[in-house]
Short mmCIF file of C-alpha atoms and ligand atoms in Angstrom, two decimals:
data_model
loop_
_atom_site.label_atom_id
_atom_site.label_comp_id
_atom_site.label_asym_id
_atom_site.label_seq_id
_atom_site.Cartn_x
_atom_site.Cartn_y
_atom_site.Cartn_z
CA UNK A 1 56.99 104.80 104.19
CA UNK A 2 56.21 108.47 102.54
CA UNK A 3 58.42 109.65 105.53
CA UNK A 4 61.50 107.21 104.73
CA UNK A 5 61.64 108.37 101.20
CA UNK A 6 61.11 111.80 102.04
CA UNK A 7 64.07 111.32 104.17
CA UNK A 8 66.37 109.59 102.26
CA UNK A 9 65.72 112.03 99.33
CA UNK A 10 66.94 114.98 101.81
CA UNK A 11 69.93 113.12 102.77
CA UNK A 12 70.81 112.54 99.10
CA UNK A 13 70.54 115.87 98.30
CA UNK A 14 72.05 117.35 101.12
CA UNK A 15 75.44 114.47 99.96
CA UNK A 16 75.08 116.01 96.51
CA UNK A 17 75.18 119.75 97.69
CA UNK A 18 78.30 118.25 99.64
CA UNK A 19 80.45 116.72 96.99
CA UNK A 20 79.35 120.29 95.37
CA UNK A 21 80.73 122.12 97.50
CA UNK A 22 83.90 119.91 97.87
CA UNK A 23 84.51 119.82 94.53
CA UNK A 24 87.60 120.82 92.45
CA UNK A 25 89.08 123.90 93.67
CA UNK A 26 89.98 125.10 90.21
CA UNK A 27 86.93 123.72 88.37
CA UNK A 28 86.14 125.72 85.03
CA UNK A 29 83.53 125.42 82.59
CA UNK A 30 84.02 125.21 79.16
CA UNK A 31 80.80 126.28 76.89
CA UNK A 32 81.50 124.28 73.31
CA UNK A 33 79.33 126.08 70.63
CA UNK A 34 78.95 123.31 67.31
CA UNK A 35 76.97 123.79 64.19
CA UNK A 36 75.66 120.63 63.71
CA UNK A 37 72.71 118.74 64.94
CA UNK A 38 73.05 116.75 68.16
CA UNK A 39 72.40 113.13 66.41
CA UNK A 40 75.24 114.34 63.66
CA UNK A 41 78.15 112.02 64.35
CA UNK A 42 80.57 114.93 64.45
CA UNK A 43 78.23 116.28 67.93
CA UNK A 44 78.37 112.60 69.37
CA UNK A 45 82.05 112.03 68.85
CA UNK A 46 82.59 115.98 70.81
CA UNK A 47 79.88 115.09 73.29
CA UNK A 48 82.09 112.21 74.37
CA UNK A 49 84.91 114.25 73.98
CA UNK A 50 83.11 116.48 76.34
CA UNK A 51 82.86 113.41 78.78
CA UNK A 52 86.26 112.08 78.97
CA UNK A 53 87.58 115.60 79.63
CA UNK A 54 85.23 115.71 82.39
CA UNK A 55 85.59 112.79 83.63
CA UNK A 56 89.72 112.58 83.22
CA UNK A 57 90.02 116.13 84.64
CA UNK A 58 87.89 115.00 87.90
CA UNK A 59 85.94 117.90 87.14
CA UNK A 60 88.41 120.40 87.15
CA UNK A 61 88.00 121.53 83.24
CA UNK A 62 83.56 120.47 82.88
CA UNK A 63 82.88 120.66 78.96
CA UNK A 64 79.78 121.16 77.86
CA UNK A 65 78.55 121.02 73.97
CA UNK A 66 75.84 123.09 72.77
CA UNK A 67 75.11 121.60 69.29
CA UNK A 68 73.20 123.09 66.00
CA UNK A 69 74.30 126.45 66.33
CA UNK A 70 72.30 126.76 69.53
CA UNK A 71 75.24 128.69 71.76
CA UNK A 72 76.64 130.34 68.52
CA UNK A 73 75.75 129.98 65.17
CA UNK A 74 78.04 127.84 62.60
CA UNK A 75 79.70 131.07 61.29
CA UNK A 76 80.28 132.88 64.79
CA UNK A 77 81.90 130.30 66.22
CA UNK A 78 85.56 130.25 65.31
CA UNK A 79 85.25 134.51 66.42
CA UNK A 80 83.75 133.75 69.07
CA UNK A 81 86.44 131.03 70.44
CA UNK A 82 89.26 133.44 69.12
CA UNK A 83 87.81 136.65 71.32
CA UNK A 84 87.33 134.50 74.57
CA UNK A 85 83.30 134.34 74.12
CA UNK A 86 83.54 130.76 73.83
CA UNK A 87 86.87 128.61 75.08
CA UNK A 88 86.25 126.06 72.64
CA UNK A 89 84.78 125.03 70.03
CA UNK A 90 84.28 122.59 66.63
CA UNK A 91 83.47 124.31 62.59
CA UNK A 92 83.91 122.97 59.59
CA UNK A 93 87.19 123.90 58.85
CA UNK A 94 86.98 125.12 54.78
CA UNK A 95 83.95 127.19 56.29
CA UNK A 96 87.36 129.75 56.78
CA UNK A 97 88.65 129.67 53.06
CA UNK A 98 87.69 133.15 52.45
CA UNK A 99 90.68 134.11 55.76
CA UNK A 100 93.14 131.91 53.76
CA UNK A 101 93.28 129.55 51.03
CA UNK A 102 94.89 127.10 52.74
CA UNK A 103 91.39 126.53 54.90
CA UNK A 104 90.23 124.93 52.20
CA UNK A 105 92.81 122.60 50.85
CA UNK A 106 90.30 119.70 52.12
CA UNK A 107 87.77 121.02 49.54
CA UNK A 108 89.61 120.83 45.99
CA UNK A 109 87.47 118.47 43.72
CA UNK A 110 89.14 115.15 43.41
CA UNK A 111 92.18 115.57 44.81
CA UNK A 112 91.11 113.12 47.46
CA UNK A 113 88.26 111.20 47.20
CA UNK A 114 88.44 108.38 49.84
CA UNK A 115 88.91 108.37 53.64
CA UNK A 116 92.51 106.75 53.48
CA UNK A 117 93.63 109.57 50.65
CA UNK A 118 91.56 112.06 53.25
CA UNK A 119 93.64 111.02 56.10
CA UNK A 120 96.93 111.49 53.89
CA UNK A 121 96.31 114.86 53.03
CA UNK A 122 94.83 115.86 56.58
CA UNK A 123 98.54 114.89 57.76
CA UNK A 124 100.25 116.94 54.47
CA UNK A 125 97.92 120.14 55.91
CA UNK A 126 98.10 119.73 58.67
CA UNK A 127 101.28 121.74 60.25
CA UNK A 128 100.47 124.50 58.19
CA UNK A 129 96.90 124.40 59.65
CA UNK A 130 98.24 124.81 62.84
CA UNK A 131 100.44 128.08 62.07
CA UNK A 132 97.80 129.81 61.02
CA UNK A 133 95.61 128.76 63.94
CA UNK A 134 98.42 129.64 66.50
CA UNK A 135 98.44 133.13 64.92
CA UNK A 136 94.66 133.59 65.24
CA UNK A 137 94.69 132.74 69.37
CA UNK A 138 93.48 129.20 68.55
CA UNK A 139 94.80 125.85 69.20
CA UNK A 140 93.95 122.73 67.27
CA UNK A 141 92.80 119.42 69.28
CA UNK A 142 91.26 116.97 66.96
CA UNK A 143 89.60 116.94 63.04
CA UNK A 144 87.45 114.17 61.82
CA UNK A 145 86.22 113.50 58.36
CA UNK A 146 82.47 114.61 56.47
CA UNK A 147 81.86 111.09 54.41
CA UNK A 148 82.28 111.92 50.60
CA UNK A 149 80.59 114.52 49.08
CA UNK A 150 77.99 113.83 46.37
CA UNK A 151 75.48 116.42 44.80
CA UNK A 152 71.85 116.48 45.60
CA UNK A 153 68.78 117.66 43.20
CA UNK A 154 65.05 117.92 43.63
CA UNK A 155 65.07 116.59 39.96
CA UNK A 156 67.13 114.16 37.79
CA UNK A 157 70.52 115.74 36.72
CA UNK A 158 72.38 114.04 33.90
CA UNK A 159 75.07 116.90 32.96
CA UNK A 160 76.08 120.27 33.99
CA UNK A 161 73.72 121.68 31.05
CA UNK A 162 71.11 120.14 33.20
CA UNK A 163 72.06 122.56 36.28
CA UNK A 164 71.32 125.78 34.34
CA UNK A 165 69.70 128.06 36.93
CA UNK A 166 69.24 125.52 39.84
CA UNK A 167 69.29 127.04 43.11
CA UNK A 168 71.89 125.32 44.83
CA UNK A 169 73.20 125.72 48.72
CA UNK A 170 76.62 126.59 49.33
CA UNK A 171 78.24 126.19 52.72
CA UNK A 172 81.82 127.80 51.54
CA UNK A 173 83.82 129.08 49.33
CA UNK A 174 84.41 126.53 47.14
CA UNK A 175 80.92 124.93 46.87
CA UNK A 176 80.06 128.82 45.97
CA UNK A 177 82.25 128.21 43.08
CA UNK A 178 81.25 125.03 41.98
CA UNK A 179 77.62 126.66 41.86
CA UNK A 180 79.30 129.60 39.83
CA UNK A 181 81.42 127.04 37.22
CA UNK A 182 78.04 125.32 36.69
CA UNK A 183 75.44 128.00 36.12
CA UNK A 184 73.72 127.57 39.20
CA UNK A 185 72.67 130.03 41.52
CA UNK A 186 74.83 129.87 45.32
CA UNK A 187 72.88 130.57 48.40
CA UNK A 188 74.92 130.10 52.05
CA UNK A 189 72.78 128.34 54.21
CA UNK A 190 73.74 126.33 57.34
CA UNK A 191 73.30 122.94 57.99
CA UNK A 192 71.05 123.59 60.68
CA UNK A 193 68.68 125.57 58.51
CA UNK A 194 68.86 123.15 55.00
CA UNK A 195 65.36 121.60 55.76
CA UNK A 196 63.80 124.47 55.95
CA UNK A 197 65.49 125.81 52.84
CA UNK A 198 64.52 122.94 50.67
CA UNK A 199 61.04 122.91 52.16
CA UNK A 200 60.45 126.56 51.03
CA UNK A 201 62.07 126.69 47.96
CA UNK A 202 64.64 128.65 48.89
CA UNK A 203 67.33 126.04 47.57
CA UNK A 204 67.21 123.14 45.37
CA UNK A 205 69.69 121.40 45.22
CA UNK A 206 73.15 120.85 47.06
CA UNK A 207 76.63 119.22 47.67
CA UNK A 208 77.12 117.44 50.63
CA UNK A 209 77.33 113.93 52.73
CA UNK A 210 74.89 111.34 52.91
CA UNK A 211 75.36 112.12 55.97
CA UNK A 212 73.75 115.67 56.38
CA UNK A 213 71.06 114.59 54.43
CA UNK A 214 70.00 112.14 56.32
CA UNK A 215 70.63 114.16 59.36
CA UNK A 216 67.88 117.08 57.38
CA UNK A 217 65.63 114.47 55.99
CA UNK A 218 66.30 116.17 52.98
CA UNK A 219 63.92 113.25 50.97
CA UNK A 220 60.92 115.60 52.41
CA UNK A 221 61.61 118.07 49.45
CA UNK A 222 64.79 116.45 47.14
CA UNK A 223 65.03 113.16 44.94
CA UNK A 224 68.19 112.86 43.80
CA UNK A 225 71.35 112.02 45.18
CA UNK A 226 74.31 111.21 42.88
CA UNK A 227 77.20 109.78 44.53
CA UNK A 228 80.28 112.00 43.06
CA UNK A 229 83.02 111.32 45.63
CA UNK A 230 84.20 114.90 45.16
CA UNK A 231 86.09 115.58 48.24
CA UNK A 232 85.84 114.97 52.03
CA UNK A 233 85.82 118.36 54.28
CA UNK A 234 86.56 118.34 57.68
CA UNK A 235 85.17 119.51 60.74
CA UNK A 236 87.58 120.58 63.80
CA UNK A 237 87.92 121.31 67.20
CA UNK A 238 90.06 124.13 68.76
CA UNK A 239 90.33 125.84 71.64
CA UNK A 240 91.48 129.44 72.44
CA UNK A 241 95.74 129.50 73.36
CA UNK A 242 95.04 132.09 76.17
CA UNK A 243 92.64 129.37 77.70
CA UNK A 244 94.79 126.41 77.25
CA UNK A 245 97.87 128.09 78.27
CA UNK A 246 96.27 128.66 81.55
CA UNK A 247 95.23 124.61 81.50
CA UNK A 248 97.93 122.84 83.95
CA UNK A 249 99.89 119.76 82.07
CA UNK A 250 97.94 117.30 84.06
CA UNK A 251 94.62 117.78 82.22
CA UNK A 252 96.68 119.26 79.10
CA UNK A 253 97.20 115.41 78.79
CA UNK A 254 93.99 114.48 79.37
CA UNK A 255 92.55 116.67 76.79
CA UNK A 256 94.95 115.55 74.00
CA UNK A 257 94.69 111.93 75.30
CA UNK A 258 90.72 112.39 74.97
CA UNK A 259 91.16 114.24 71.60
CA UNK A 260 93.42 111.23 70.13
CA UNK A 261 90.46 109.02 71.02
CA UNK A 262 87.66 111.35 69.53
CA UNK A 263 89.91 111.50 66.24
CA UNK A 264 89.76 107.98 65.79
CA UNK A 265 86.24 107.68 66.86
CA UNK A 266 85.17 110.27 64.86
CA UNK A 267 86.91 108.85 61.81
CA UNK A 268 85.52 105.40 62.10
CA UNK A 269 82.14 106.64 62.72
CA UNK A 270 82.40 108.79 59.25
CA UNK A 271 83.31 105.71 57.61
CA UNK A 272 80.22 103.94 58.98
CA UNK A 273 77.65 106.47 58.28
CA UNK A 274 78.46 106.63 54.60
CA UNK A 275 76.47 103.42 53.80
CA UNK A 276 73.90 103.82 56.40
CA UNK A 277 73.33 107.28 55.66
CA UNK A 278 73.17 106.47 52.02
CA UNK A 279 70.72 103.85 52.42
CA UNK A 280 68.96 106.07 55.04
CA UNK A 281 68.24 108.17 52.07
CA UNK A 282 67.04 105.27 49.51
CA UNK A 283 64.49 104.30 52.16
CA UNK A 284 63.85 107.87 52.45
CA UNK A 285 62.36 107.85 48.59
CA UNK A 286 65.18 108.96 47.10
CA UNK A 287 67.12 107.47 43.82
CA UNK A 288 70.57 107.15 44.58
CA UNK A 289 73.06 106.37 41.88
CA UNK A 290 76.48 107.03 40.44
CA UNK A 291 76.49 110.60 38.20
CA UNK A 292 76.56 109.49 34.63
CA UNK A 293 79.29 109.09 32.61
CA UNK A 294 78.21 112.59 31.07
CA UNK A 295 78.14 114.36 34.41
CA UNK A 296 81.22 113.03 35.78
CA UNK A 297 83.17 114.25 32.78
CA UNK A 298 81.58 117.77 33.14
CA UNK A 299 82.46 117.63 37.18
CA UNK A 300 86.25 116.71 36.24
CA UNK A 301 86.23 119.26 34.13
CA UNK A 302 85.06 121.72 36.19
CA UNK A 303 87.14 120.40 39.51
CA UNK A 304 90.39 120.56 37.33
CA UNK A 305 89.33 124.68 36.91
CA UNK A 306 88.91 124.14 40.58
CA UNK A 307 92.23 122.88 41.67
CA UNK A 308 94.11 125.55 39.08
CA UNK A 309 92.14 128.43 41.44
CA UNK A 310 93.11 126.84 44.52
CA UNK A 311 96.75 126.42 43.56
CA UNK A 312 96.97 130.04 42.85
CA UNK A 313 95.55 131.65 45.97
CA UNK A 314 96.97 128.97 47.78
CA UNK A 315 100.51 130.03 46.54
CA UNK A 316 103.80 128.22 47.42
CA UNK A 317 102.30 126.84 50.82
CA UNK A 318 99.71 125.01 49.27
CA UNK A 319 101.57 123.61 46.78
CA UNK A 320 103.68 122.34 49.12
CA UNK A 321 100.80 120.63 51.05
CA UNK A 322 100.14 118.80 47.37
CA UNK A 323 103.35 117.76 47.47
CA UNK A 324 103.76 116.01 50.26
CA UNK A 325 100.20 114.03 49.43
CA UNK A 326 101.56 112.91 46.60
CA UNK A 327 104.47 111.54 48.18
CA UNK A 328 102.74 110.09 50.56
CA UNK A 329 99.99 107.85 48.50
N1 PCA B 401 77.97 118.33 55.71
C1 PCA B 401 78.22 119.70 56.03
C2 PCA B 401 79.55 120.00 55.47
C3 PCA B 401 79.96 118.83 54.69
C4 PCA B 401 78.91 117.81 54.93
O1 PCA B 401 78.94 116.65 54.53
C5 PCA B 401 77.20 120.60 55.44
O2 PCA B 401 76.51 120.22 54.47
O3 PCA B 401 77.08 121.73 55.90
#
C-alpha cells in the first residue's frame, strides 16, 4: 500500500514538473502590490481579477496580489508601478491629490454622496483621469467604489466645537484638510497600520468606510461612528504602458474583459458591505447614528470651503468634470 502511494505521488509530481515545463512559452509574472488587507473587498475583487487573467491568459500573463502593503507599501505603490518595480498595481486613487488636483475630485464633501451619483461622476472624471495617467507611464484597468464615508470618534461628537484638538487620521489631502477646517490635529496613517494607531493613542478619531473599520476592528479603541455620507473615494488598478504595450491583443482582451467584470464586482460588493460593515461595527460596541442636526450643518459648512479649494486648484479641468456631473444626474 505505502509503496502504491509512494508511487503514484512520484508520478504526479513528475506530470506536474511536466505541464511546468510545457507551459506557456511567453509566460510572465505580474507582482500586484495593494494597500489593503486581504479580507478588504477591494483585495478580493483584484484577487479574482488576478484569477481570471490567469486563467484567460492560459498562463501566459500569472498575476499575483500581494495585499496590505506587504510587496510595497500603500504610498510606494503607484512609483513603484510607474518605474517598472511593480507591473501593476491598485491605490486609492485621491491618495495622489497632492501630484494634481484632479486626483481628488472623488473626495470633495458632498458633491456625491451615493453610489449611483459616485458612478456618475467616476464617468465625468474619468477621461481626464486617464490623461494624466498615460503621461505618468500608467494605464488605467478598473476603479471600484470605498462605501460612504462617515467620521469616527473614541468619544461622542455633537459639533465641530466638539473636535477641538482631536487627533484625527488622515489618509490624503483632503481628509488633511478637513482635520485642518475643524481644529483637529492630521496624522497620515495607512489603513494597514489604523489599529495600531488607535490602540496606542496615536490617533483618535477618523473619516472613513464602515468598511475599513470593520476591516481594523476599530471598536477595540473607538465608539463612535456617525454616518455623514461625505463622499465615496475610489480605489484603482493600473498597470505600467511599457508593460502592457508589450501584452499581445489576445490577453489585452482578456485583461479588460476580466477588469469589466472586477468593476462590476467590485461595485456591487461596496454596496453590500455598507450595511454589513455598519452593523459589523454596532455588534462591535459601537453607537452608530446619523451626525446631529448641529454637526451636519458645521460639516456643510465646512465641505462648501472644501469644494471652493478644490475648484481652484482644480482649475478649468475640474470644473469641467463638475459639469458634466451635473448634466448627467
Ligand atoms: N477606506 C480607506 C480609504 C477610504 C476608506 O473607506 C482608508 O481609510 O484608508
Amino acid at each position: 500500500m505505502k509503496m502504491a502511494i509512494a508511487k503514484s505521488t512520484t508520478a504526479l509530481s513528475l506530470s506536474a514538473a511536466f505541464v511546468l515545463a510545457a507551459g506557456p512559452s511567453h509566460a510572465e509574472k505580474w507582482d500586484m502590490p495593494m494597500a489593503y488587507s486581504a479580507s478588504n473587498f477591494h483585495s478580493e475583487t483584484g484577487a479574482e481579477f488576478a484569477a481570471c487573467i490567469t486563467e484567460g491568459t492560459g498562463g501566459e500573463i500569472e498575476v499575483v496580489t500581494h495585499p496590505g502593503g506587504s510587496l510595497f507599501a500603500g504610498d510606494d505603490i503607484k512609483r513603484a508601478v510607474q518605474t517598472g518595480q511593480a507591473p501593476i498595481g491598485e491605490r486609492l486613487l485621491s491618495s495622489h491629490q497632492n501630484e494634481n488636483a484632479l486626483f481628488g475630485y472623488d473626495s470633495v464633501p458632498f458633491l456625491a454622496t451615493s453610489f449611483d451619483d459616485a458612478e456618475k461622476l467616476w464617468t465625468a472624471a474619468r477621461p481626464s483621469l486617464e490623461e494624466i495617467l498615460a503621461e505618468q507611464n500608467l494605464t488605467l484597468l478598473y476603479s471600484v467604489p470605498w462605501p460612504p464615508q462617515g467620521l469616527y470618534f473614541d468619544r461622542e461628537v455633537n459639533s465641530v466645537e466638539d473636535m477641538e484638538g482631536i487627533k484625527f487620521r488622515s489618509y490624503n489631502n483632503a481628509t488633511a484638510r478637513l482635520a485642518e477646517l475643524t481644529g483637529m490635529l492630521p496624522v497620515s496613517i495607512e489603513a494597514a497600520e489604523i489599529s495600531q494607531a488607535f490602540a496606542t493613542g496615536v490617533a483618535e478619531s477618523m473619516i472613513s468606510s464602515g468598511a475599513t473599520g470593520y476591516d481594523r476592528k476599530v471598536w477595540e479603541s473607538l465608539s463612535h461612528f456617525y454616518e455623514v455620507d461625505a463622499w465615496l473615494p475610489r480605489n484603482y488598478v493600473f498597470v505600467n504602458s511599457d508593460v502592457w504595450d508589450g501584452v499581445s491583443d489576445a490577453n489585452k482582451e482578456v485583461v479588460l474583459t476580466c477588469a469589466e467584470t472586477a468593476a462590476e464586482v467590485g461595485l456591487q460588493r461596496s454596496k453590500d458591505y455598507t450595511q454589513f460593515t455598519v452593523d459589523g461595527l454596532r455588534e462591535g460596541g459601537m453607537t452608530v447614528e446619523p451626525a446631529s442636526d448641529q454637526l451636519k450643518a458645521d460639516l456643510v459648512q465646512i465641505g462648501a470651503t472644501m469644494s471652493a479649494d478644490w475648484l481652484e486648484s482644480a482649475g478649468d479641468e475640474g470644473a469641467a468634470v463638475i459639469d458634466a456631473f451635473k448634466a448627467a444626474q
